[in-house]
XYZ file of N, CA and C in Angstrom:
708
model
N 73.088 -4.374 -19.032
C 71.742 -4.386 -19.783
C 71.201 -6.262 -20.047
N 70.008 -7.091 -19.912
C 69.598 -8.304 -19.567
C 69.069 -8.207 -21.283
N 69.492 -9.210 -22.221
C 68.967 -9.370 -22.739
C 67.546 -9.784 -23.550
N 67.032 -9.185 -24.777
C 66.069 -9.000 -25.195
C 65.426 -10.627 -24.438
N 65.451 -12.013 -24.333
C 64.867 -12.886 -24.173
C 65.121 -13.022 -22.611
N 65.619 -12.637 -22.377
C 65.696 -12.579 -20.207
C 65.319 -11.362 -19.929
N 64.320 -10.332 -20.761
C 63.550 -9.352 -20.192
C 62.451 -10.190 -20.588
N 62.017 -10.643 -21.509
C 60.771 -10.770 -21.660
C 60.670 -12.096 -20.912
N 61.346 -12.864 -20.155
C 61.559 -13.942 -19.017
C 60.946 -13.610 -17.702
N 61.136 -12.458 -17.558
C 61.290 -11.510 -15.559
C 60.202 -11.117 -16.375
N 59.628 -10.578 -17.309
C 58.084 -9.740 -17.506
C 56.863 -10.697 -17.646
N 56.835 -12.077 -18.223
C 56.205 -12.696 -18.224
C 55.297 -13.156 -16.890
N 56.515 -13.724 -15.904
C 55.709 -14.129 -14.586
C 54.873 -12.658 -13.553
N 55.127 -11.489 -13.938
C 54.667 -10.387 -14.044
C 53.073 -10.187 -13.904
N 53.260 -10.382 -15.274
C 51.800 -10.144 -16.025
C 50.849 -11.521 -16.028
N 51.361 -12.616 -15.812
C 50.179 -14.188 -15.266
C 49.789 -13.297 -13.352
N 50.606 -12.829 -13.066
C 50.332 -12.968 -11.479
C 49.551 -11.851 -11.179
N 49.527 -10.704 -12.761
C 48.272 -9.654 -12.292
C 47.220 -10.024 -13.022
N 47.312 -11.014 -14.139
C 46.062 -11.568 -14.199
C 45.298 -12.517 -13.584
N 46.106 -13.129 -12.811
C 45.749 -14.207 -11.554
C 45.139 -13.146 -10.215
N 45.719 -12.279 -10.174
C 44.917 -11.426 -9.148
C 43.948 -10.558 -9.493
N 43.435 -10.095 -10.966
C 42.864 -9.706 -11.433
C 41.560 -10.377 -11.759
N 41.436 -12.267 -11.885
C 40.676 -12.367 -11.807
C 40.111 -13.457 -10.602
N 40.643 -13.235 -9.237
C 40.062 -13.516 -8.647
C 39.297 -12.681 -7.558
N 39.962 -11.409 -8.249
C 39.107 -10.203 -7.324
C 37.490 -10.568 -8.064
N 37.610 -10.626 -9.662
C 36.628 -10.236 -10.107
C 35.512 -11.702 -9.525
N 35.847 -12.823 -9.131
C 35.472 -14.160 -8.792
C 35.017 -13.321 -7.430
N 35.552 -13.038 -6.527
C 35.180 -12.433 -5.466
C 34.156 -11.090 -5.426
N 34.190 -10.551 -6.242
C 33.463 -9.387 -6.474
C 31.891 -10.224 -6.606
N 32.152 -10.915 -7.797
C 30.931 -11.202 -8.315
C 29.898 -11.979 -7.211
N 30.941 -13.633 -6.748
C 30.261 -14.327 -5.561
C 29.808 -13.324 -4.054
N 29.888 -12.173 -3.960
C 29.551 -11.320 -2.833
C 28.267 -10.975 -3.214
N 28.755 -9.903 -4.564
C 27.312 -9.841 -4.841
C 26.209 -10.655 -5.090
N 26.202 -11.504 -5.944
C 25.378 -12.350 -6.014
C 24.934 -12.934 -4.481
N 25.684 -13.240 -3.306
C 25.067 -13.771 -2.217
C 24.339 -12.221 -1.513
N 24.615 -10.988 -1.621
C 24.157 -9.936 -1.112
C 22.826 -9.864 -2.405
N 22.455 -9.662 -3.148
C 21.338 -9.873 -3.487
C 20.461 -10.825 -4.223
N 20.767 -12.438 -3.169
C 19.885 -12.925 -2.873
C 19.383 -13.337 -1.102
N 19.845 -12.495 -0.743
C 19.698 -12.276 0.766
C 19.089 -10.869 0.554
N 19.292 -9.580 0.002
C 18.324 -8.734 -0.201
C 16.892 -9.307 -0.843
N 16.405 -10.437 -1.560
C 15.764 -10.691 -2.564
C 14.691 -11.444 -1.538
N 15.211 -12.271 -0.315
C 14.088 -13.251 0.789
C 14.211 -12.150 1.531
N 14.528 -11.351 1.934
C 14.838 -10.653 3.072
C 13.592 -9.308 3.752
N 13.543 -8.793 2.367
C 12.863 -7.934 2.193
C 11.455 -7.961 1.247
N 11.456 -8.702 0.948
C 9.700 -9.291 -0.329
C 8.713 -9.108 0.309
N 7.833 -8.486 -0.222
C 6.526 -7.761 0.122
C 5.642 -8.833 -0.535
N 4.137 -8.438 0.392
C 3.449 -9.113 -1.039
C 3.081 -8.451 -2.210
N 2.397 -9.088 -3.454
C 2.058 -8.052 -4.103
C 1.116 -7.590 -4.766
N 0.292 -6.282 -3.410
C -0.510 -6.429 -3.287
C -0.336 -4.414 -3.219
N -1.392 -3.727 -3.599
C -1.640 -2.494 -3.947
C -1.558 -1.542 -1.963
N -1.957 -2.428 -1.118
C -2.959 -1.538 0.049
C -1.401 -1.653 0.705
N -1.759 -1.300 2.182
C -0.670 -0.948 3.377
C -0.609 -2.164 4.438
N 0.806 -2.767 4.629
C 0.803 -3.760 5.595
C 2.076 -3.147 6.705
N 1.011 -3.742 7.793
C 1.879 -3.341 8.926
C 2.062 -4.058 9.946
N 2.544 -4.582 11.213
C 2.568 -5.746 12.275
C 2.246 -4.914 13.783
N 1.982 -6.030 14.224
C 1.414 -5.375 15.609
C 1.117 -6.607 16.649
N 2.195 -7.143 17.535
C 2.420 -7.884 18.224
C 2.534 -9.164 17.105
N 1.433 -9.921 17.328
C 1.130 -10.880 16.742
C 0.660 -11.446 15.798
N -0.436 -9.594 15.257
C -1.407 -9.372 14.361
C -0.205 -9.331 13.203
N -0.627 -9.927 11.656
C -0.361 -9.399 10.583
C -1.095 -7.801 10.005
N -1.112 -6.706 10.001
C -2.722 -6.028 8.948
C -1.909 -6.620 7.440
N -2.298 -6.903 6.202
C -1.871 -6.769 4.961
C -3.095 -6.350 4.214
N -2.639 -5.659 2.813
C -3.594 -4.785 1.755
C -4.679 -4.132 2.479
N -4.494 -3.043 3.704
C -5.230 -2.267 4.160
C -5.422 -1.268 3.238
N -6.891 -1.054 2.158
C -6.950 0.127 1.532
C -7.981 0.004 1.419
N -8.884 0.917 0.984
C -10.271 1.702 1.038
C -10.458 1.647 -0.275
N -11.541 0.773 -0.871
C -12.243 0.828 -1.899
C -12.687 1.578 -2.799
N -12.282 2.105 -4.206
C -12.945 2.535 -5.010
C -14.442 2.655 -5.235
N -15.370 3.824 -5.144
C -16.259 3.200 -5.166
C -17.276 2.650 -6.940
N -17.705 1.814 -6.413
C -18.045 1.065 -7.887
C -19.638 1.930 -8.441
N -20.101 2.801 -7.738
C -21.132 3.966 -8.694
C -20.965 5.163 -8.076
N -21.442 6.092 -9.072
C -21.631 7.840 -8.923
C -19.894 8.147 -7.871
N -18.841 7.395 -8.389
C -17.909 7.898 -7.493
C -17.531 9.059 -6.928
N -17.761 10.455 -8.195
C -17.570 11.870 -7.438
C -18.739 11.939 -6.147
N -19.852 11.554 -6.525
C -20.596 11.912 -4.902
C -20.232 11.285 -4.218
N -19.941 9.686 -4.205
C -19.253 9.426 -2.963
C -18.400 9.964 -2.545
N -17.312 10.477 -3.184
C -15.979 11.402 -2.662
C -16.695 13.070 -2.127
N -17.587 13.501 -2.928
C -18.340 14.613 -2.338
C -18.841 13.947 -1.039
N -19.499 13.485 -0.890
C -20.131 12.946 0.552
C -19.222 12.275 1.616
N -17.905 11.920 1.490
C -16.697 11.345 2.270
C -17.586 10.320 2.430
N -18.320 9.292 1.518
C -18.120 8.402 1.800
C -20.034 7.924 1.103
N -20.413 6.546 1.695
C -20.048 5.237 2.849
C -18.762 4.810 1.359
N -17.669 4.277 2.087
C -16.701 3.743 1.299
C -16.318 2.379 1.768
N -16.098 1.299 1.385
C -15.862 0.067 1.851
C -14.551 0.030 2.196
N -14.430 -0.187 3.538
C -12.913 -0.758 3.665
C -12.468 -2.249 3.358
N -10.829 -2.452 3.039
C -10.292 -3.721 2.418
C -9.063 -3.945 3.663
N -9.057 -5.288 3.976
C -8.036 -5.647 5.274
C -8.102 -7.091 5.232
N -6.847 -7.556 5.538
C -6.829 -9.069 6.084
C -5.739 -8.939 7.439
N -6.598 -9.542 8.072
C -6.265 -9.283 9.930
C -5.400 -10.611 9.968
N -3.702 -11.393 10.146
C -3.530 -12.696 10.148
C -3.226 -12.517 11.938
N -3.382 -13.930 12.635
C -3.259 -14.035 13.892
C -2.188 -14.974 13.765
N -0.272 -14.478 13.738
C 0.240 -15.776 13.875
C 0.302 -16.825 15.006
N -0.004 -16.232 16.714
C 0.258 -16.449 17.326
C -0.756 -18.211 17.437
N -0.065 -19.132 18.153
C -0.712 -20.400 18.024
C -1.381 -20.761 19.065
N -1.285 -19.967 20.094
C -2.182 -19.840 21.516
C -3.231 -18.916 21.998
N -2.800 -17.975 21.455
C -3.414 -16.648 21.759
C -4.680 -16.350 21.171
N -5.686 -15.836 21.619
C -7.079 -15.081 20.566
C -7.431 -13.017 20.992
N -7.236 -13.278 19.527
C -7.155 -11.595 19.523
C -8.678 -11.361 18.879
N -8.843 -9.444 18.963
C -10.613 -9.638 18.700
C -10.175 -7.778 18.191
N -10.972 -7.359 16.554
C -10.557 -6.719 16.772
C -12.055 -5.522 17.153
N -11.777 -4.543 17.919
C -12.232 -3.700 18.827
C -13.236 -3.054 17.428
N -12.324 -1.851 17.447
C -12.593 -1.169 16.229
C -11.684 -0.451 15.309
N -12.216 0.240 13.863
C -11.204 0.993 13.732
C -11.870 3.144 13.510
N -11.126 3.082 13.546
C -10.991 4.805 13.912
C -10.604 5.763 12.950
N -11.020 6.926 12.111
C -10.493 7.173 10.902
C -10.679 8.561 11.333
N -9.824 9.096 10.417
C -9.113 10.273 10.538
C -10.540 11.415 11.133
N -11.522 11.343 10.010
C -12.743 11.382 10.465
C -14.097 11.007 9.844
N -15.185 11.233 10.616
C -16.262 10.339 10.583
C -15.920 8.963 10.995
N -16.467 8.108 11.175
C -16.647 7.440 11.577
C -16.762 5.686 11.196
N -16.439 4.468 11.221
C -16.222 3.030 10.594
C -17.688 2.139 11.588
N -18.118 1.641 10.454
C -19.229 0.365 10.723
C -19.015 -0.767 10.431
N -19.230 -1.336 11.191
C -19.150 -2.997 10.625
C -20.749 -3.524 10.227
N -21.348 -3.031 9.093
C -22.663 -3.465 8.779
C -22.602 -5.455 8.827
N -21.309 -6.042 8.387
C -21.342 -7.080 8.637
C -20.249 -7.815 9.657
N -20.414 -8.080 10.850
C -19.917 -8.572 11.829
C -19.837 -7.678 13.057
N -20.824 -6.845 13.245
C -20.964 -5.799 14.070
C -21.179 -6.706 15.558
N -21.834 -8.031 15.386
C -21.365 -8.787 17.216
C -20.096 -8.807 17.374
N -19.248 -8.410 18.405
C -17.847 -8.870 18.360
C -17.965 -9.912 18.702
N -18.070 -11.144 18.945
C -17.983 -11.884 18.373
C -17.165 -13.138 16.809
N -18.382 -11.614 16.021
C -17.738 -12.345 14.936
C -16.219 -11.664 14.237
N -15.748 -10.731 15.452
C -14.915 -10.674 14.663
C -13.491 -10.627 15.876
N -13.401 -11.830 16.497
C -12.484 -12.782 16.940
C -11.825 -13.538 15.925
N -10.353 -13.557 16.204
C -9.368 -13.722 15.612
C -8.382 -15.130 15.992
N -8.628 -16.395 15.938
C -8.912 -17.516 16.850
C -6.640 -17.934 16.171
N -6.316 -18.735 16.819
C -4.756 -18.674 16.778
C -4.557 -19.380 15.715
N -3.686 -18.948 14.107
C -3.196 -19.260 13.223
C -4.074 -18.828 11.915
N -5.798 -18.232 12.434
C -6.398 -17.717 11.571
C -6.500 -15.849 11.168
N -7.483 -16.281 10.276
C -7.034 -14.685 9.388
C -8.609 -14.449 9.556
N -8.967 -12.783 9.531
C -10.516 -12.057 9.684
C -9.945 -11.092 8.103
N -10.937 -10.953 7.335
C -10.797 -10.359 6.456
C -12.081 -9.262 6.255
N -11.798 -8.426 5.186
C -12.861 -7.237 4.804
C -12.250 -6.632 3.371
N -13.930 -6.691 2.524
C -13.346 -5.953 1.148
C -12.931 -7.045 0.298
N -12.678 -7.180 -1.039
C -11.775 -7.832 -2.183
C -11.496 -6.360 -3.512
N -10.527 -6.488 -3.584
C -9.891 -5.207 -3.825
C -9.825 -6.070 -5.334
N -9.693 -5.131 -6.358
C -9.767 -5.547 -7.665
C -9.273 -6.719 -7.999
N -9.160 -7.486 -8.451
C -7.869 -8.682 -9.150
C -7.472 -9.446 -7.956
N -8.113 -9.802 -6.097
C -7.472 -9.996 -4.994
C -8.686 -11.404 -4.945
N -7.918 -12.375 -4.507
C -8.541 -13.700 -3.593
C -8.759 -13.424 -2.720
N -9.332 -13.544 -1.516
C -9.838 -13.742 -0.391
C -10.048 -15.064 0.056
N -9.443 -15.675 0.762
C -9.276 -16.719 1.602
C -9.583 -16.917 3.020
N -10.053 -16.427 3.497
C -10.344 -16.300 4.876
C -11.611 -16.938 5.221
N -11.499 -17.558 6.706
C -12.677 -18.189 7.376
C -13.551 -16.868 8.012
N -12.921 -15.807 8.251
C -14.056 -15.268 9.209
C -13.722 -13.853 8.155
N -15.101 -13.380 7.604
C -15.418 -11.838 6.817
C -16.269 -11.021 7.652
N -15.759 -9.591 7.483
C -16.752 -8.809 7.775
C -16.780 -7.688 6.458
N -17.596 -6.495 7.281
C -17.915 -5.782 6.125
C -17.765 -4.350 7.065
N -16.705 -3.618 6.544
C -16.737 -2.073 7.199
C -16.731 -1.183 6.164
N -18.124 -0.324 6.615
C -17.970 1.100 6.150
C -17.869 1.735 6.812
N -16.613 3.188 5.913
C -16.084 4.558 6.323
C -17.146 5.878 6.389
N -18.090 6.428 7.164
C -19.389 7.327 6.655
C -18.111 8.978 7.056
N -19.059 9.969 6.391
C -18.181 11.256 6.891
C -16.977 11.525 7.016
N -16.070 10.980 6.387
C -15.037 11.551 6.028
C -14.406 12.685 5.801
N -15.622 13.134 4.993
C -15.180 14.579 4.533
C -14.259 14.773 3.556
N -13.110 15.502 3.105
C -11.872 15.544 2.400
C -10.762 14.899 2.962
N -11.188 14.173 3.643
C -10.076 12.968 4.618
C -9.700 11.951 3.443
N -10.669 11.317 2.708
C -10.339 10.779 1.486
C -10.165 10.968 -0.262
N -9.122 10.746 -0.312
C -9.651 11.006 -2.414
C -8.203 10.409 -3.050
N -8.405 10.695 -4.100
C -8.205 8.900 -4.986
C -6.752 9.594 -5.111
N -5.605 9.040 -4.995
C -3.953 9.509 -5.064
C -3.410 9.663 -3.961
N -4.752 10.046 -2.775
C -3.501 10.198 -1.352
C -3.765 9.001 -0.407
N -3.708 9.018 1.029
C -3.291 8.715 1.818
C -4.399 8.981 3.070
N -4.857 7.796 4.303
C -5.768 8.183 5.233
C -5.636 7.934 6.087
N -5.538 8.159 7.902
C -5.408 7.638 8.262
C -6.082 6.616 9.210
N -6.174 5.316 9.114
C -7.520 4.476 9.919
C -6.367 3.910 11.107
N -7.314 3.845 12.192
C -6.598 2.963 13.338
C -7.034 2.241 13.979
N -6.346 0.268 14.190
C -7.004 -0.597 14.190
C -6.755 -0.476 15.827
N -7.677 -0.804 16.944
C -7.951 -1.499 17.607
C -7.832 -2.799 18.345
N -6.912 -3.183 19.183
C -7.238 -4.613 19.096
C -7.218 -5.154 21.128
N -8.054 -6.170 20.809
C -8.033 -6.723 22.378
C -7.552 -8.364 22.353
N -6.856 -8.794 23.481
C -6.469 -10.224 24.088
C -7.265 -10.973 24.593
N -7.858 -12.320 24.601
C -8.386 -12.615 25.574
C -7.402 -13.565 26.461
N -7.737 -12.895 28.202
C -6.875 -13.552 28.727
C -7.189 -15.086 29.142
N -6.547 -15.785 29.863
C -7.248 -17.095 30.812
C -8.044 -17.958 30.773
N -8.318 -16.165 31.292
C -10.104 -15.971 32.740
C -11.267 -16.024 31.577
N -11.269 -15.693 30.138
C -11.855 -15.639 29.533
C -11.983 -14.046 29.073
N -11.716 -13.191 29.574
C -11.906 -11.747 30.024
C -10.742 -11.040 28.167
N -11.760 -10.310 27.928
C -10.891 -9.408 27.249
C -10.128 -8.161 27.579
N -8.701 -8.062 27.028
C -8.295 -6.889 27.833
C -7.174 -6.241 26.723
N -6.844 -5.127 26.748
C -6.323 -4.483 25.755
C -5.264 -4.814 24.424
N -4.711 -4.990 24.061
C -3.548 -5.820 22.678
C -2.825 -4.662 21.831
N -3.540 -3.266 22.544
C -2.777 -2.482 21.460
C -3.566 -1.743 20.548
N -2.577 -0.739 19.596
C -3.236 -0.148 18.577
C -2.222 -0.239 17.422
N -2.408 0.174 16.094
C -1.637 1.071 15.276
C -2.646 1.676 13.920
N -1.862 2.480 13.824
C -2.374 3.379 12.625
C -1.406 3.157 11.776
N -2.571 2.706 10.676
C -1.921 2.450 8.984
C -2.633 3.786 7.888
N -1.624 4.132 7.358
C -1.887 5.314 5.924
C -2.219 4.702 5.134
N -3.410 4.796 5.022
C -4.278 3.878 4.078
C -4.592 4.276 3.114
N -4.238 3.817 0.873
C -5.080 4.783 0.214
C -5.884 4.152 0.157
N -6.604 4.847 -1.125
C -7.653 4.393 -1.908
C -7.530 3.417 -3.418
N -7.851 2.404 -3.848
C -7.715 1.341 -4.269
C -8.012 2.143 -5.550
N -7.390 1.941 -6.683
C -7.291 2.823 -7.890
C -8.630 2.289 -8.688
N -9.660 0.990 -8.740
C -10.261 1.068 -9.184
C -10.033 0.158 -10.092
N -10.902 -0.518 -11.146
C -10.930 -1.132 -12.642
C -10.725 -0.790 -13.700
N -11.651 0.567 -13.800
C -11.792 0.691 -14.768
C -11.757 2.895 -14.233
N -10.196 3.312 -14.350
C -10.319 4.327 -14.172
C -9.728 5.345 -15.601
N -10.378 6.513 -15.700
C -10.131 6.647 -17.172
C -8.775 7.990 -16.864
N -7.945 7.569 -17.945
C -6.767 8.329 -17.724
C -6.955 9.448 -18.458
N -5.620 10.350 -17.066
C -5.396 11.503 -17.053
C -4.495 11.922 -17.244
N -4.147 12.528 -18.494
C -2.480 12.896 -19.010
C -2.384 15.031 -17.999
N -3.296 15.222 -17.860
C -3.558 16.497 -17.129
C -3.085 16.310 -15.677
N -1.894 16.970 -15.104
C -2.027 17.327 -13.978
C -3.148 17.901 -12.915
N -4.145 17.480 -12.390
C -5.173 18.477 -11.447
C -4.894 18.517 -10.132
N -5.360 19.425 -9.085
C -5.592 18.898 -8.151
C -6.356 17.762 -7.499
N -5.513 16.933 -6.621
C -6.467 15.574 -6.133
C -7.443 16.183 -4.863
N -7.848 17.040 -4.206
C -8.697 17.749 -3.818
C -9.962 16.921 -4.192
N -10.919 16.396 -3.269
C -11.843 16.071 -4.057
C -13.280 17.254 -4.439
N -12.738 18.061 -3.407
C -13.869 19.399 -3.621
C -13.234 20.363 -5.011
N -12.250 20.241 -5.123
C -11.860 20.833 -6.935
C -11.796 20.149 -7.732
N -12.167 18.943 -7.366
C -12.351 17.725 -8.304
C -14.035 17.674 -9.221
N -14.463 18.016 -7.989
C -16.026 18.420 -7.682
C -16.608 19.492 -8.531
N -15.602 20.564 -8.370
C -16.306 22.096 -8.658
C -15.349 22.151 -9.992
N -14.600 21.557 -10.449
C -14.069 22.143 -11.881
C -13.771 21.264 -12.954
N -14.046 19.808 -12.270
C -13.537 18.637 -13.727
C -14.897 18.495 -14.687
N -14.528 18.660 -15.744
C -15.821 18.646 -16.902
C -16.701 20.016 -16.981
N -16.331 21.270 -16.367
C -16.507 22.053 -16.419
C -16.098 23.175 -17.830
N -16.652 23.876 -18.160
C -16.146 24.486 -18.836
C -14.921 25.452 -18.571
N -14.505 25.759 -17.257
C -13.217 26.980 -17.048
C -11.976 25.950 -17.592
N -12.215 24.798 -17.403
C -11.080 24.035 -18.322
C -10.516 23.897 -19.859
N -12.229 24.594 -20.341
C -12.265 24.390 -22.031
C -11.366 25.727 -22.074
N -11.931 26.704 -21.552
C -11.746 28.513 -21.766
C -10.152 27.990 -21.571
N -9.438 27.631 -20.622
C -8.175 27.485 -20.383
C -6.989 27.519 -21.375
N -7.542 25.882 -22.004
C -7.045 25.533 -22.857
C -7.278 26.369 -24.220
N -8.482 26.924 -24.585
C -8.954 27.896 -25.209
C -8.123 29.125 -25.115
N -7.623 29.705 -24.619
C -6.923 30.524 -24.251
C -5.408 30.536 -24.837
N -4.896 29.305 -24.129
C -3.715 29.095 -24.504
C -3.525 29.005 -26.005
N -4.509 28.594 -26.996
C -4.425 28.095 -28.405
C -4.564 29.065 -28.622
N -5.327 30.481 -28.116
C -5.607 31.510 -28.716
C -3.824 32.206 -28.821
N -3.783 31.953 -27.814
C -2.334 32.743 -27.471
C -1.121 32.600 -28.301
N -0.753 31.353 -28.739
C -0.216 30.153 -29.476
C -0.357 31.167 -30.995
N -1.444 31.114 -31.741
C -1.902 31.548 -32.769
C -1.330 33.280 -32.544
N -1.759 33.774 -31.837
C -1.203 35.422 -32.066
C -0.058 35.470 -32.017
N 0.933 34.213 -30.973
C 2.619 34.551 -31.093
C 3.390 33.484 -32.970
N 2.522 33.106 -32.887
C 2.342 32.205 -34.379
C 2.781 33.793 -35.460
N 1.384 34.472 -35.326
C 0.935 35.241 -36.150
C 2.268 36.575 -36.418
N 2.562 36.555 -34.986
C 3.971 37.529 -34.370
C 5.121 37.187 -35.862
N 4.876 35.925 -35.966
C 6.155 35.061 -37.299
C 6.082 35.561 -38.141
């Protein structure tokens, strides 16, 4: 049997080797984690906007949303509009010209109140076309239009999305316009600037909201709950 000093000498190198291996693994994992974090942060970054983002060919649709009505919102939602649309379409191609032909909603129709002339909706190479300005956003586009959705029925409601299909054309070398494809965007409703906080969950359908929000039924149900609680308390 080895003396105590010899055993300590034999154990010391083993402990040093284990510690060195542990430090090496930790450094390797730390380096890998840092690199992975950097890749995910740069590769998956999206603009800090509330709307939807979609790409089609060289066109980039950004911040697509339905603006919350500034006046008499319950009536506007009940009538299915008119709702102003907000979006930015950027042309990333450096030579091709595109044109926004039309926007097709799930129900109703979209009219270009400003930009009804198709020439006003042409997007030059490296340029952008925008409509509407959401709360807290800044639009810096050379070309602007105003698009309104009407007759949407109950397909538009706060907290839900509705499908808007953007249809585009592309200009050929001879000056003619040909189809350039279309894309359907699941479009949310902008929250607006000053919405009253609702701590009690309710049905998001606009018909339910118009019929029951603020009416006596809600108060009666709360009163009934209080009475029930009082009776239970009396039983104790």
